[in-house]
XYZ file of C-alpha atoms in Angstrom:
322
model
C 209.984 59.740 106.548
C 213.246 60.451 107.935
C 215.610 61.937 105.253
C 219.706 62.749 104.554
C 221.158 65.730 102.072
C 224.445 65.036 101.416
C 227.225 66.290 99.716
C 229.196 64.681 96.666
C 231.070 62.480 99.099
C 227.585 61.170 100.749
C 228.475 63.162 104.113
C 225.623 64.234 105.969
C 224.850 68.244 105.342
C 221.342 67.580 106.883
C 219.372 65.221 108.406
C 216.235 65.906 109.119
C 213.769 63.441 111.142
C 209.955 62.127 110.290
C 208.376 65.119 112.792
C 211.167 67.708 111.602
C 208.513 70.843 111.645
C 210.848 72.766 108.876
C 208.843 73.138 106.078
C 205.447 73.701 106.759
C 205.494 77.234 105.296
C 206.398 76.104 101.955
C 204.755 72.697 101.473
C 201.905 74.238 99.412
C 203.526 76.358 97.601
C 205.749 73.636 96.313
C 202.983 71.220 95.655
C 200.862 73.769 93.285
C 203.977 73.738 91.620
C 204.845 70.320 91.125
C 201.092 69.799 89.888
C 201.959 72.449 87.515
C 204.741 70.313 86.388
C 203.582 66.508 86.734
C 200.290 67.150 86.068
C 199.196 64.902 88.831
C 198.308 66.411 92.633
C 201.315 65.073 94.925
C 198.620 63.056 96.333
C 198.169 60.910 92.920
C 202.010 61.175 93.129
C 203.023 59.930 96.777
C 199.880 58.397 97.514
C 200.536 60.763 101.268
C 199.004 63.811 102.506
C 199.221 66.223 103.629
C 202.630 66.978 102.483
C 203.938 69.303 105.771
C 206.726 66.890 106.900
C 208.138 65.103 103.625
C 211.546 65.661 102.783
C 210.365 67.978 99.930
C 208.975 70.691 101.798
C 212.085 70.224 104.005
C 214.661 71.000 100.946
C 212.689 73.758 100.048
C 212.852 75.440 103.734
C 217.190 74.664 103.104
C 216.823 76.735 99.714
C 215.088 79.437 101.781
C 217.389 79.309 104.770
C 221.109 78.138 103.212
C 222.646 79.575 106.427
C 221.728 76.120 107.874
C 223.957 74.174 105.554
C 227.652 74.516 106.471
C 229.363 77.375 104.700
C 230.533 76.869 101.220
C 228.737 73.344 101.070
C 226.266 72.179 98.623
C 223.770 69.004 98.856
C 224.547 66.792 96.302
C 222.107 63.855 96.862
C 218.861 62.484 98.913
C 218.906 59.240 101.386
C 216.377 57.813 102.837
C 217.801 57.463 106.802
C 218.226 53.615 106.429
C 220.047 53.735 103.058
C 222.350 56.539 103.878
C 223.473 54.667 106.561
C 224.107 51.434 104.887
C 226.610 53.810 101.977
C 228.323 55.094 104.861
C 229.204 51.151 106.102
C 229.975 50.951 102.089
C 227.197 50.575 99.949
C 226.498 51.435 97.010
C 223.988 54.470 96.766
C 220.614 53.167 96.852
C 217.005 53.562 98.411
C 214.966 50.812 98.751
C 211.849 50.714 97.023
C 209.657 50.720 100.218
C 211.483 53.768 102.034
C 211.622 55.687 98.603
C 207.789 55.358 98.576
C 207.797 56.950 102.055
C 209.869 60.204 100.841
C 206.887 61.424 98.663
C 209.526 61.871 95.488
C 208.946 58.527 94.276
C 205.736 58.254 91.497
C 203.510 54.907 93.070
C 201.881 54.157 89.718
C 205.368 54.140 87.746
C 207.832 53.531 90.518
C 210.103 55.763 89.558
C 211.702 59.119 90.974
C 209.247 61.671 89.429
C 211.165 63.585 87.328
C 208.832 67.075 87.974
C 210.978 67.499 91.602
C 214.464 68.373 89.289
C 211.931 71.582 87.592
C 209.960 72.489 90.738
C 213.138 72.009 93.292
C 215.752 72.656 90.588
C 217.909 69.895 91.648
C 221.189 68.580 90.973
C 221.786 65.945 88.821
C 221.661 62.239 90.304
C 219.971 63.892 93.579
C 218.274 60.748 93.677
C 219.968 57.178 94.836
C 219.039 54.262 92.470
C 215.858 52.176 93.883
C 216.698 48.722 94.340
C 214.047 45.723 96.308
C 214.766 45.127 99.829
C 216.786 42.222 100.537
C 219.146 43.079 97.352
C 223.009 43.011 98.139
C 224.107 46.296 97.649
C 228.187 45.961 98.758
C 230.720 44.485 101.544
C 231.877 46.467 104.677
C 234.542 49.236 103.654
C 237.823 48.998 104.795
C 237.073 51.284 107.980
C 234.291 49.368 108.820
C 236.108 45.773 108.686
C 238.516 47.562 110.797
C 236.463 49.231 113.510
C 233.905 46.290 114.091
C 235.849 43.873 113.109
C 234.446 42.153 110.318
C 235.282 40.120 107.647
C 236.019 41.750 104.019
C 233.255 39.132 102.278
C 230.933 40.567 104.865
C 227.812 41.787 102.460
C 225.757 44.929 103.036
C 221.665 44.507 102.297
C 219.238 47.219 101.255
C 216.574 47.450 104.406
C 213.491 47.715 105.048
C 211.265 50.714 107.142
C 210.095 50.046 110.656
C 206.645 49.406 109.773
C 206.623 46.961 106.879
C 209.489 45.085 108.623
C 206.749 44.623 111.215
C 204.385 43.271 108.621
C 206.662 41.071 106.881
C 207.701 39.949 110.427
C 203.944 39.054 111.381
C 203.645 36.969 107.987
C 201.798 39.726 106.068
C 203.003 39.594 102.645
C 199.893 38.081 100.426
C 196.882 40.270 98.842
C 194.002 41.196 101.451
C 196.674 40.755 104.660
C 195.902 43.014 107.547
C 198.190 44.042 110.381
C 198.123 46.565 112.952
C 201.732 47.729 113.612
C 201.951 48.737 117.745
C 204.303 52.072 118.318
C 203.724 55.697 118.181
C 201.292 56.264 115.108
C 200.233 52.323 115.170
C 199.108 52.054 111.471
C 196.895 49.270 110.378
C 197.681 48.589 106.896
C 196.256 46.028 104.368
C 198.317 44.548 101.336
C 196.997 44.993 97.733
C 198.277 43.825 93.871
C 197.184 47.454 92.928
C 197.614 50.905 94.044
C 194.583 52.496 95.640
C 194.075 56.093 95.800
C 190.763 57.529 97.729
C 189.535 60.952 95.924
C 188.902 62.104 99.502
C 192.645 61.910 100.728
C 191.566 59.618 103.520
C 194.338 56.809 103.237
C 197.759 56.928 102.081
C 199.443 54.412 100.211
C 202.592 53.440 99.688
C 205.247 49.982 98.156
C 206.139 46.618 99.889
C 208.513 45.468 97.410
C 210.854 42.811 99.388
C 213.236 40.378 97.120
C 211.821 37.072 96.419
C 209.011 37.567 98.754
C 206.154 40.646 97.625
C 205.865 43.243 95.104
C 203.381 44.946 96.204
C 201.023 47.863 97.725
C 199.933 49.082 101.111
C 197.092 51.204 101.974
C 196.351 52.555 105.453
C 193.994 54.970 107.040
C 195.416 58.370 107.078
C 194.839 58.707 110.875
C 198.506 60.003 112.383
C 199.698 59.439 115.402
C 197.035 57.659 117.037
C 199.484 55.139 119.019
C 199.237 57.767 121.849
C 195.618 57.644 122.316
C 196.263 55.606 124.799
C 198.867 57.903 126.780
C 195.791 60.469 126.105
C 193.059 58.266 127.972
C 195.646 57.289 130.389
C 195.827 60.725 131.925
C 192.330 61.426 131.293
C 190.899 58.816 133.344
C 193.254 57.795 136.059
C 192.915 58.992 139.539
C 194.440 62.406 139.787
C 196.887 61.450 142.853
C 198.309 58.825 140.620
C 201.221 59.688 138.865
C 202.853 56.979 137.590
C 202.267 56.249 133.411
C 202.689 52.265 134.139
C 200.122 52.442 137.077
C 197.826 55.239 134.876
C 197.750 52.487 131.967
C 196.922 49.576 134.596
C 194.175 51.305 135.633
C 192.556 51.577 132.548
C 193.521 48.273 131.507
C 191.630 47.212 134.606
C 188.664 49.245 134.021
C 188.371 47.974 130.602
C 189.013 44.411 131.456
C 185.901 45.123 133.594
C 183.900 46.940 130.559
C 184.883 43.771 128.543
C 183.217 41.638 131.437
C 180.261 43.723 131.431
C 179.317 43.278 127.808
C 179.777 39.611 127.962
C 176.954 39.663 130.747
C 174.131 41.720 129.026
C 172.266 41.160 126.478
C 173.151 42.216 122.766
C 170.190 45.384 122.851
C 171.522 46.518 126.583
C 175.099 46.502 125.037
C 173.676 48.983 122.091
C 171.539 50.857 124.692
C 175.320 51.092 126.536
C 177.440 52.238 124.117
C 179.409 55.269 123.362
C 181.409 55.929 120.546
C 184.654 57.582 120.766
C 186.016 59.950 117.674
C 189.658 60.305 118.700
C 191.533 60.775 115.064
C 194.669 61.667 114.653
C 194.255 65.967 115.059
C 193.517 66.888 118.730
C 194.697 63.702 119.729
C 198.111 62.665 117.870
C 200.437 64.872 119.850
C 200.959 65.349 123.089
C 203.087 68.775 123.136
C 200.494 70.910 121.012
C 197.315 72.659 123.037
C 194.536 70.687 120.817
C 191.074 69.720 121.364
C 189.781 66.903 122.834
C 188.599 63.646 121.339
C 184.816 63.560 120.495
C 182.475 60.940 122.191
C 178.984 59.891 120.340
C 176.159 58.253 122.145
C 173.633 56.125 120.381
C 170.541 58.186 118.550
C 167.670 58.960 119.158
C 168.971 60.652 122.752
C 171.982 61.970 124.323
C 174.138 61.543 127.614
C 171.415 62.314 129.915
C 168.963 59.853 128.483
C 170.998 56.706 128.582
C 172.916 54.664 131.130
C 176.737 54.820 131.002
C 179.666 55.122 133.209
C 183.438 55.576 133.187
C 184.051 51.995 131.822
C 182.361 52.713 128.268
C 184.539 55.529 127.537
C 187.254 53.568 128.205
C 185.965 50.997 126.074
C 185.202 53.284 122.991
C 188.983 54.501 123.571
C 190.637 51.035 123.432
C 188.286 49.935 120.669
């Protein structure tokens, strides 16, 4: 979740994006607190964890460090990216529903800003935009804007909608028990519900998909990171080394699983289980590609190991892509 402090005036004092490391030292800290406070974990809250990268832990990194606002400034208010952009095309202030869910300040069960963050953070008043549905009308082009892009003055301004659930609405997922898997760099699959689900384990998040006149609603997804690069992963794990090229790396995979694919239709359905190996690659050693991280786990069927059953190059490609 992307975020904006600004000022009275809504003018950017910092902007801070999803993977913005600042504020990993302090997310705990702040979260035993807010329990204090709320009397619900900011899991039960947010329906995310962990809670490293949300724009909490990043405001309480700026009240440890207020050398990195400019001098004599003082945040005023919290965007989400999207909205702040739309106020500064005139809007009115406003987060939508679904991005406000993403910021981990906004209580799932009651929908509302939880009022704990003003205690634990010690906020300013009105730090927090009103939520409206995506798809509301929420102004006309300023002035400026008419001018610089040349618009018309009855040209309306509508509150958005994040990456992701735009990608669900766009693939027609918007009724109860809907499943899509959203391609891109963490490549979610997420399922729509009527009611918010929380595991006790912390194993899925959850968050809104509230979009005018179409869904009010919840969506719950596996809390597995960034595993769209799993592929990038296998793609320099298994290519030739003299081959350098990404596109050709991922071809040849493609190719060797296209061939794994063929394989499986050709066998029977006890060779296929004899075959198979099962690939652990979640989220932790896998989800970044700039951090020194173990490797990805592979499982072979039981009773035996690796040495006791057949298997080549083309099943661990197949346990990746699957």
């Amino acid at each position: 979740p992307s975020c904006v402090f600004t000022d009275d005036d809504n003018r950017a004092l910092f902007i801070a994006s999803a993977f913005d490391g600042r504020g990993i030292d302090v997310a705990d800290e702040i979260d035993m607190v807010f329990e204090e406070k709320s009397g619900k974990s900011y899991y039960q809250s947010s329906g995310h964890f962990p809670s490293l990268l949300y724009p909490h832990a990043k405001y309480g990194w700026i009240k440890e460090n207020p050398d990195c606002i400019e001098e004599g400034k003082a945040i005023s208010h919290y965007f989400p990216m999207g909205s702040w952009r739309t106020v500064k095309f005139g809007g009115e202030p406003h987060a939508s529903y679904t991005s406000a869910a993403e910021s981990g300040f906004l209580d799932l069960e009651s929908k509302l800003w939880d009022d704990a963050w003003y205690d634990v953070l010690d906020l300013p008043d009105d730090f927090f935009p009103p939520p409206v549905v995506s798809g509301e009308i929420i102004g006309n082009v300023s002035d400026e804007v008419q001018r610089i892009l040349g618009l018309s003055a009855e040209t309306e301004l509508v509150a958005g909608l994040p990456d992701t659930q735009s990608a669900l609405l766009a693939s027609g997922c918007i009724k109860k028990g809907s499943i899509g898997a959203i391609l891109g760099s963490t490549a979610p699959v997420q399922g729509i519900t009527d009611d918010l689900i929380l595991d006790p384990d912390q194993r899925t998040w959850s968050s809104l998909y509230m979009i005018k006149n179409i869904c009010d609603a919840y969506i719950i997804e596996p809390n597995t990171g960034m595993t769209g690069q799993i592929l990038t992963w296998a793609a320099n794990l298994y290519a030739p080394s003299d081959m350098s090229n990404l596109d050709d790396k991922f071809s040849f995979i493609q190719d060797r699983y296209a061939k794994w694919d063929e394989h499986e239709t050709l066998i029977s359905v006890e060779d296929v289980n004899e075959q198979t190996v099962y690939a652990l690659l979640g989220p932790s050693p896998l989800g970044s590609t700039k951090t020194e991280l173990g490797s990805g786990q592979f499982h072979f069927p039981t009773p035996g190991g690796v040495d006791e059953i057949i298997t080549n190059q083309y099943a661990f490609i197949g346990a990746v892509y699957d």
